[in-house]
CSV table of C-alpha atoms in Angstrom, one decimal:
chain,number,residue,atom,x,y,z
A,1,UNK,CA,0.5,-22.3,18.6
A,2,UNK,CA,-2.2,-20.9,16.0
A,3,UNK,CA,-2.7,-17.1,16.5
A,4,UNK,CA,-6.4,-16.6,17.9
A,5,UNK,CA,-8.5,-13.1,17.2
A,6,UNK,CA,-9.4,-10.6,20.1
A,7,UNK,CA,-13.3,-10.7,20.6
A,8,UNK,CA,-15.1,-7.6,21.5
A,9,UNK,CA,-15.6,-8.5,25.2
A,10,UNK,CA,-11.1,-8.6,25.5
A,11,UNK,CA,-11.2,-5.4,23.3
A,12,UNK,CA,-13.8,-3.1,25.2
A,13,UNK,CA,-11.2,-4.9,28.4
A,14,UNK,CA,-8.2,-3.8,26.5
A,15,UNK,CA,-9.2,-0.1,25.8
A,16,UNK,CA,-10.3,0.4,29.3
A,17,UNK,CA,-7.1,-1.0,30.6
A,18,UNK,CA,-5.6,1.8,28.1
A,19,UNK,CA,-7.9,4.5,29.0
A,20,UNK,CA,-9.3,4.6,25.6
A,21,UNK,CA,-12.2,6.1,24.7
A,22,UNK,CA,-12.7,5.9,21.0
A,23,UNK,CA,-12.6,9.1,19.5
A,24,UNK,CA,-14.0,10.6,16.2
A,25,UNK,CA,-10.9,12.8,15.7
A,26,UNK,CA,-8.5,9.8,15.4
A,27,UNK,CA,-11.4,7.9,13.5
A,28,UNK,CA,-11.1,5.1,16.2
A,29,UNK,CA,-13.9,3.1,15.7
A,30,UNK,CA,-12.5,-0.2,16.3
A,31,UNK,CA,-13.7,-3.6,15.0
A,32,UNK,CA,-15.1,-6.1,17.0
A,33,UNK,CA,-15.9,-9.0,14.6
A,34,UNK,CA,-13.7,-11.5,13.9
A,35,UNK,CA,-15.7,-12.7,10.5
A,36,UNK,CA,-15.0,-9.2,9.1
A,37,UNK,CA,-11.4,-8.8,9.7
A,38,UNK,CA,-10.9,-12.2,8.2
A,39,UNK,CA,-13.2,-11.3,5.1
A,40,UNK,CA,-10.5,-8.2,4.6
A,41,UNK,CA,-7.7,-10.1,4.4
A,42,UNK,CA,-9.8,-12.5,2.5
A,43,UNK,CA,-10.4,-10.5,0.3
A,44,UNK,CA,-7.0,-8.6,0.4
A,45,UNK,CA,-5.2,-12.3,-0.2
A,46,UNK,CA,-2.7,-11.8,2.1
A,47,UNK,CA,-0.5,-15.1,2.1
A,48,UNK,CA,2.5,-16.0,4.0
A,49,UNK,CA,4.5,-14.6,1.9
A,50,UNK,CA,3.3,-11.6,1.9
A,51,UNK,CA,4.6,-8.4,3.9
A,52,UNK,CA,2.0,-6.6,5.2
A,53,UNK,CA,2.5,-2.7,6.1
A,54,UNK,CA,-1.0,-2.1,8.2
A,55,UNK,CA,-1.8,1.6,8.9
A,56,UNK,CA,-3.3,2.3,12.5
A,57,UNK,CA,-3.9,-0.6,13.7
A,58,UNK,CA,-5.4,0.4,16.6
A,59,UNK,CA,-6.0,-2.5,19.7
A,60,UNK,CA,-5.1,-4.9,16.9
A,61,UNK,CA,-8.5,-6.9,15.7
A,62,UNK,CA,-7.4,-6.6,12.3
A,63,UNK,CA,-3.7,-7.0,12.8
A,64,UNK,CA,-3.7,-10.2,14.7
A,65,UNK,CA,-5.8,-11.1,11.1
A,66,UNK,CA,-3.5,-10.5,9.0
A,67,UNK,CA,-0.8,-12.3,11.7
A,68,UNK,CA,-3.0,-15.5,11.4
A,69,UNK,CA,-2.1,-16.0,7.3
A,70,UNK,CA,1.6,-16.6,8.5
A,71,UNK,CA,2.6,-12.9,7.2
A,72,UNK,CA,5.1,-10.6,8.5
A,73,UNK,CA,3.3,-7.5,9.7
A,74,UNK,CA,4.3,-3.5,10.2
A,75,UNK,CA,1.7,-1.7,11.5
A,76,UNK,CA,2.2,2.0,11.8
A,77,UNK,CA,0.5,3.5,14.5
A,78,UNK,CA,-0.2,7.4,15.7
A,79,UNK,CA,-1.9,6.3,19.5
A,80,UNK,CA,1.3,6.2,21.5
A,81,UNK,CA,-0.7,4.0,24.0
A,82,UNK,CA,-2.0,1.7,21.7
A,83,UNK,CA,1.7,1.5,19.9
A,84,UNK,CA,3.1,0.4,22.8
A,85,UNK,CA,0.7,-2.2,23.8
A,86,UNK,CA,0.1,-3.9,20.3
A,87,UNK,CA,3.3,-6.4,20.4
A,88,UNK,CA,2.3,-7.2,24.4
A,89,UNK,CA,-1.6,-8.5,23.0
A,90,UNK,CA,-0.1,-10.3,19.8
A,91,UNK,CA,2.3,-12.4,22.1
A,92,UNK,CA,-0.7,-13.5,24.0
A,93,UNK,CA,-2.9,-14.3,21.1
A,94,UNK,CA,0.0,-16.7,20.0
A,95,UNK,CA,1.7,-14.8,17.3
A,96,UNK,CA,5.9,-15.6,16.5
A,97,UNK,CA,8.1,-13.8,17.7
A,98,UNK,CA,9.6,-11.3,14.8
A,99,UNK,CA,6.5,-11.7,13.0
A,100,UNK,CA,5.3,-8.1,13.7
A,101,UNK,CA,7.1,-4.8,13.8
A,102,UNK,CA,5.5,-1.5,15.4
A,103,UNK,CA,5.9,1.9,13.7
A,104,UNK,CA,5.4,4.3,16.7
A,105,UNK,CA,4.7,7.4,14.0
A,106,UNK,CA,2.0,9.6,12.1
A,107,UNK,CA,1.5,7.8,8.9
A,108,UNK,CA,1.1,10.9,7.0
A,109,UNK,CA,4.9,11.6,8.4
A,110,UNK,CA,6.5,7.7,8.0
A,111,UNK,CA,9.1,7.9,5.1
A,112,UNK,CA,10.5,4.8,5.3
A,113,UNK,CA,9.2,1.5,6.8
A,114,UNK,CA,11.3,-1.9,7.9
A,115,UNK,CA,10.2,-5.2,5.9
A,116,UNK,CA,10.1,-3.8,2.5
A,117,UNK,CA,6.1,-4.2,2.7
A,118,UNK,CA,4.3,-5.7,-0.8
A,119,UNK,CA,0.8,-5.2,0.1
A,120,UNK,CA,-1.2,-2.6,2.2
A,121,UNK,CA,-4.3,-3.2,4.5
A,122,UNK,CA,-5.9,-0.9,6.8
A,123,UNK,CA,-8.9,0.7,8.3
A,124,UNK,CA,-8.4,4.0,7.6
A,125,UNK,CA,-11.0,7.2,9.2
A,126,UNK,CA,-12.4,9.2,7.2
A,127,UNK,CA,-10.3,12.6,7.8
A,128,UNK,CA,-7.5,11.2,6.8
A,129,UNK,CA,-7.7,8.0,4.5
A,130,UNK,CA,-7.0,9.7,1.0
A,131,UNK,CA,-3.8,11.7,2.3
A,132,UNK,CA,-2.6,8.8,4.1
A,133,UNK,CA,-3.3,6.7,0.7
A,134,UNK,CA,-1.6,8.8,-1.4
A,135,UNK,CA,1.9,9.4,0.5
A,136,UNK,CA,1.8,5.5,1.1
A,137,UNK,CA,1.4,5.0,-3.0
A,138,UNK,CA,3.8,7.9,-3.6
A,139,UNK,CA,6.6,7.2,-0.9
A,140,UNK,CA,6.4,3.2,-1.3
A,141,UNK,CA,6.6,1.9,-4.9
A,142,UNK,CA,6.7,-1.4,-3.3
A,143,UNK,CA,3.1,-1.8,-2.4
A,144,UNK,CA,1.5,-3.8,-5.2
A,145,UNK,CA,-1.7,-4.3,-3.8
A,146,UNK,CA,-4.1,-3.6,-1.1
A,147,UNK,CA,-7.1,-3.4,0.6
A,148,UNK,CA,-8.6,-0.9,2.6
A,149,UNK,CA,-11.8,-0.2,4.6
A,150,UNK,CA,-13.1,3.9,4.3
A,151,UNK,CA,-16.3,5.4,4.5
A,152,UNK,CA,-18.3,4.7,1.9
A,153,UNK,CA,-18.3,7.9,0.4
A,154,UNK,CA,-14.6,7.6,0.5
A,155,UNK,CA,-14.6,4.6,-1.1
A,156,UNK,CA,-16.9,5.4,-3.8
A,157,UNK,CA,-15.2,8.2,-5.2
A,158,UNK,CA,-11.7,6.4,-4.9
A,159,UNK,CA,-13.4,3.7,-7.5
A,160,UNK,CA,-15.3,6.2,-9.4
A,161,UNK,CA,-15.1,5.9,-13.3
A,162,UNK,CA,-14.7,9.4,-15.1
A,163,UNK,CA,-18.1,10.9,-15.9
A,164,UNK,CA,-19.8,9.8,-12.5
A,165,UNK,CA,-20.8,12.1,-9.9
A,166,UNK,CA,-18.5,11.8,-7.4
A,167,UNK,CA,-15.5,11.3,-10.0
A,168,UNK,CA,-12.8,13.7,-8.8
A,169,UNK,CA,-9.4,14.9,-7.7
A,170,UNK,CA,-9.0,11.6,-5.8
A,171,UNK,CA,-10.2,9.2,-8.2
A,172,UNK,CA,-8.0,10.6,-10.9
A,173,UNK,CA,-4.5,10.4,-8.4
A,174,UNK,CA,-5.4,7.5,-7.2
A,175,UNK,CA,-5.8,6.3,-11.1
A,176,UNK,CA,-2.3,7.3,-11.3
A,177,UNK,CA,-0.5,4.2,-9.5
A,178,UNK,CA,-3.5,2.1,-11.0
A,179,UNK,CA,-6.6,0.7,-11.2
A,180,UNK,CA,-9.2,1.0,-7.9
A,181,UNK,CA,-12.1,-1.4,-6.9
A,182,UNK,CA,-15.0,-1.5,-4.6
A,183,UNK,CA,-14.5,-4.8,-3.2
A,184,UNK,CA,-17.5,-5.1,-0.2
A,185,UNK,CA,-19.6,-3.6,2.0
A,186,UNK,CA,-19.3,-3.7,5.8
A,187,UNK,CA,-22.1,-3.6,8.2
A,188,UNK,CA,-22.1,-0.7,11.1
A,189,UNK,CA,-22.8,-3.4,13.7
A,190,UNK,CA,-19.3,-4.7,13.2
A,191,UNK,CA,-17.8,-1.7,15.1
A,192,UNK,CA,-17.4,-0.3,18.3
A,193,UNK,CA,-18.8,2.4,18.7
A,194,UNK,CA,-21.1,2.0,16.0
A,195,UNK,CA,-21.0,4.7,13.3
A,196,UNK,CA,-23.6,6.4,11.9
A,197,UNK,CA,-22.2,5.7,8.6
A,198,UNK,CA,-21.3,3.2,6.1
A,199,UNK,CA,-18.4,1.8,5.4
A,200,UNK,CA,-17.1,-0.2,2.0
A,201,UNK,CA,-13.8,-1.9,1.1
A,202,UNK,CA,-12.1,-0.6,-1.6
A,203,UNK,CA,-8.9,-2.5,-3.6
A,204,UNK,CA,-5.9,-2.0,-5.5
A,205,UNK,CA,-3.3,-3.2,-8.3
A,206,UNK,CA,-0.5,-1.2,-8.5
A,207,UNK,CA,0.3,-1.1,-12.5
A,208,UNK,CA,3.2,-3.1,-13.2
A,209,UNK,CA,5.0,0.2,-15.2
A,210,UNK,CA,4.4,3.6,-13.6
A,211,UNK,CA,2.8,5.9,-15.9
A,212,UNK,CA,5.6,8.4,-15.6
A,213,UNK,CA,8.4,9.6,-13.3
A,214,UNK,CA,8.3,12.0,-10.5
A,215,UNK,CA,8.2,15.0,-12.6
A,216,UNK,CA,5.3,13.9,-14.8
A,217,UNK,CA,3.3,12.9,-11.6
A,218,UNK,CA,3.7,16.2,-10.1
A,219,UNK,CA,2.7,18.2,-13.0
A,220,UNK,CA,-0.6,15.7,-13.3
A,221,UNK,CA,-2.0,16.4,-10.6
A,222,UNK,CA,-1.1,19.9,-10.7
A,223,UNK,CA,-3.7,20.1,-13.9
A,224,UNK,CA,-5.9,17.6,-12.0
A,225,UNK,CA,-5.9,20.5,-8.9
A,226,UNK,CA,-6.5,23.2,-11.6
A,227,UNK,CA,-9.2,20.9,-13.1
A,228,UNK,CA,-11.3,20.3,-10.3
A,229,UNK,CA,-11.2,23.5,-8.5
A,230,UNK,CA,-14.2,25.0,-9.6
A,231,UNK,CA,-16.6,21.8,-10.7
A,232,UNK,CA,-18.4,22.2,-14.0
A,233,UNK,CA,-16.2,24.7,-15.7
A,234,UNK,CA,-14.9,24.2,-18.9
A,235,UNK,CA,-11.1,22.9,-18.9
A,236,UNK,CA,-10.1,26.3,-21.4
A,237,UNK,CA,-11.4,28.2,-18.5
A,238,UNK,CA,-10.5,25.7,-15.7
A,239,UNK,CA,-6.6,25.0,-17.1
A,240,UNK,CA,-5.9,28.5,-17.7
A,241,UNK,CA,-3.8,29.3,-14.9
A,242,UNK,CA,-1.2,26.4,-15.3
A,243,UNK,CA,-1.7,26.4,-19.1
A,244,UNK,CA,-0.6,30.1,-20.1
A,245,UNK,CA,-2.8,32.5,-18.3
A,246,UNK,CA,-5.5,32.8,-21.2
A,247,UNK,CA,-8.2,30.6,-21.8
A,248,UNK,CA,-7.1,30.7,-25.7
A,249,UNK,CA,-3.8,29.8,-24.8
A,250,UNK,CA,-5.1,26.9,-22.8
A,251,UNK,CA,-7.3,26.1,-25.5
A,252,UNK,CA,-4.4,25.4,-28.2
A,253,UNK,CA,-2.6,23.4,-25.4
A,254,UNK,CA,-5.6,20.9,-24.7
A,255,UNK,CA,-5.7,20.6,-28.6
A,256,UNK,CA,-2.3,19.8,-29.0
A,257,UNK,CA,-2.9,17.4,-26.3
A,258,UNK,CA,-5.6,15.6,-28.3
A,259,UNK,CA,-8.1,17.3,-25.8
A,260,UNK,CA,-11.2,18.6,-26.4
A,261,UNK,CA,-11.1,23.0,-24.6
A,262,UNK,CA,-14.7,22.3,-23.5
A,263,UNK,CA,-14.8,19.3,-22.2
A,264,UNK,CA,-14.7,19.0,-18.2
A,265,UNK,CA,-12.4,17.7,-15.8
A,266,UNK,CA,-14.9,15.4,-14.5
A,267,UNK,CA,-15.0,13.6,-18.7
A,268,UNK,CA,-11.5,12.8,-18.5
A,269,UNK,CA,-9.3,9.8,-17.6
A,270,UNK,CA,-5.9,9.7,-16.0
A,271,UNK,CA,-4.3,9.6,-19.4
A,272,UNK,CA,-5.9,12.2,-20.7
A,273,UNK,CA,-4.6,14.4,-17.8
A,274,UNK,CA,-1.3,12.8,-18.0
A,275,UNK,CA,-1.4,14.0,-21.9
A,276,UNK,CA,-1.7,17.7,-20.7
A,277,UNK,CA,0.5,17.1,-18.5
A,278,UNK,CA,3.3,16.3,-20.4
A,279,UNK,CA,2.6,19.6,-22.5
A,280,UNK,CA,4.2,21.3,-19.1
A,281,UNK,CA,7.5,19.8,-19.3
């Protein structure tokens, strides 16, 4: 039996039968389109033999998606209803038995998951999507790829080059694990309720050697904290506190780091943070 998709008039059913009333603090606008879930894991190329961690899920649009390509699925989910009624909808819409696991938990909280998942795909709110990005990349070295669908300005500043405008704190720890795309744009009308704001898709590789181990990570994005703190300053100025207390001493320590004092935090790459980073150790 081939796994079908929910259509908005069974999801609108399914969240009244819930009691759910999408709200903007658990970011639950929910998807309604079956073209656009399918262009996500499209463009995410989930295969069968992929194992797919998916982070709320929600009433399971996306999920049953994902479910289609013959992969094994763990969806993590906060909504204690919605948890609990995800496995009952995917049995109806055809989907094997085994072939999806529910993670009743706050993803920001989940330290391990069952399945060993390989890739990552989620639509992700706004408060939350970077934190909850970050503690996946951090907590499962596993994930070698994903996709994910933010708001837009989310998005953009995950995938922004150093030098832009909205390069910053995110787009340099997010740089860390490897490089970040903007893979697609997705229309408002595809959601229910419809937001007043736009949403993109954004991808990842995971680099095939990690840039450094625990330690060095840590110390990077202490400098990276230190660096963007207070926009526009001068990284002698900007790095004192973490490099020495003294803006000379910071100086000599970006110089020995092959860095130029007054340069800004928004000029420089992941490596070049990393290299100041390592002068901490």
């Amino acid at each position: 039996m081939p796994v079908t998709l929910l259509g908005a008039a069974e999801i609108r059913a399914l969240a009244a039968d819930l009691d759910v009333t999408p709200t903007k603090k658990l970011g639950q606008n929910f998807v309604v389109d079956a073209n656009t879930v399918r262009k996500i894991v499209h463009v995410a190329e989930v295969t069968a033999a992929d194992r797919v961690v998916e982070v709320g899920p929600g009433l399971g649009s996306l999920t049953l998606a994902i479910l289609e390509t013959g992969a094994a699925v763990t969806a993590v989910e906060i909504d204690h209803r919605l948890a609990e009624r995800l496995p009952a909808t995917a049995a109806s819409h055809g989907v094997a038995a085994g072939a999806l696991t529910v993670v009743d938990a706050d993803a920001l909280r989940v330290t391990a998951l069952p399945g060993d998942p390989n890739v990552l795909v989620a639509n992700l709110p706004y408060n939350v999507s970077v934190p909850v990005l970050l503690h996946f990349m951090e907590t499962f070295p596993g994930l070698e790829r994903g996709v994910v669908m933010v708001q837009a300005e989310v998005g953009e500043r995950l995938a922004a080059p150093p030098g832009s405008k909205v390069y910053g704190a995110p787009s340099v720890k997010a740089a860390w694990y490897g490089p970040w795309r903007l893979a697609g744009t997705v229309s408002r009308q595809v959601f229910w309720p419809v937001p007043n704001v736009d949403s993109v898709l954004v991808g990842f590789r995971r680099d095939l050697e990690p840039r450094g181990d625990e330690a060095l990570r840590r110390a990077t994005f202490q400098v990276v904290d230190a660096a963007f703190q207070q926009r526009r300053k001068m990284l002698r100025q900007a790095l004192a506190p973490v490099l020495g207390g003294s803006s000379s001493t910071a100086s000599a320590v970006l110089e020995a780091a092959g860095v130029d004092p007054t340069a800004r935090g928004e000029q420089l790459t992941i490596a070049d943070f990393v290299a100041i980073a390592r002068t901490l150790r």
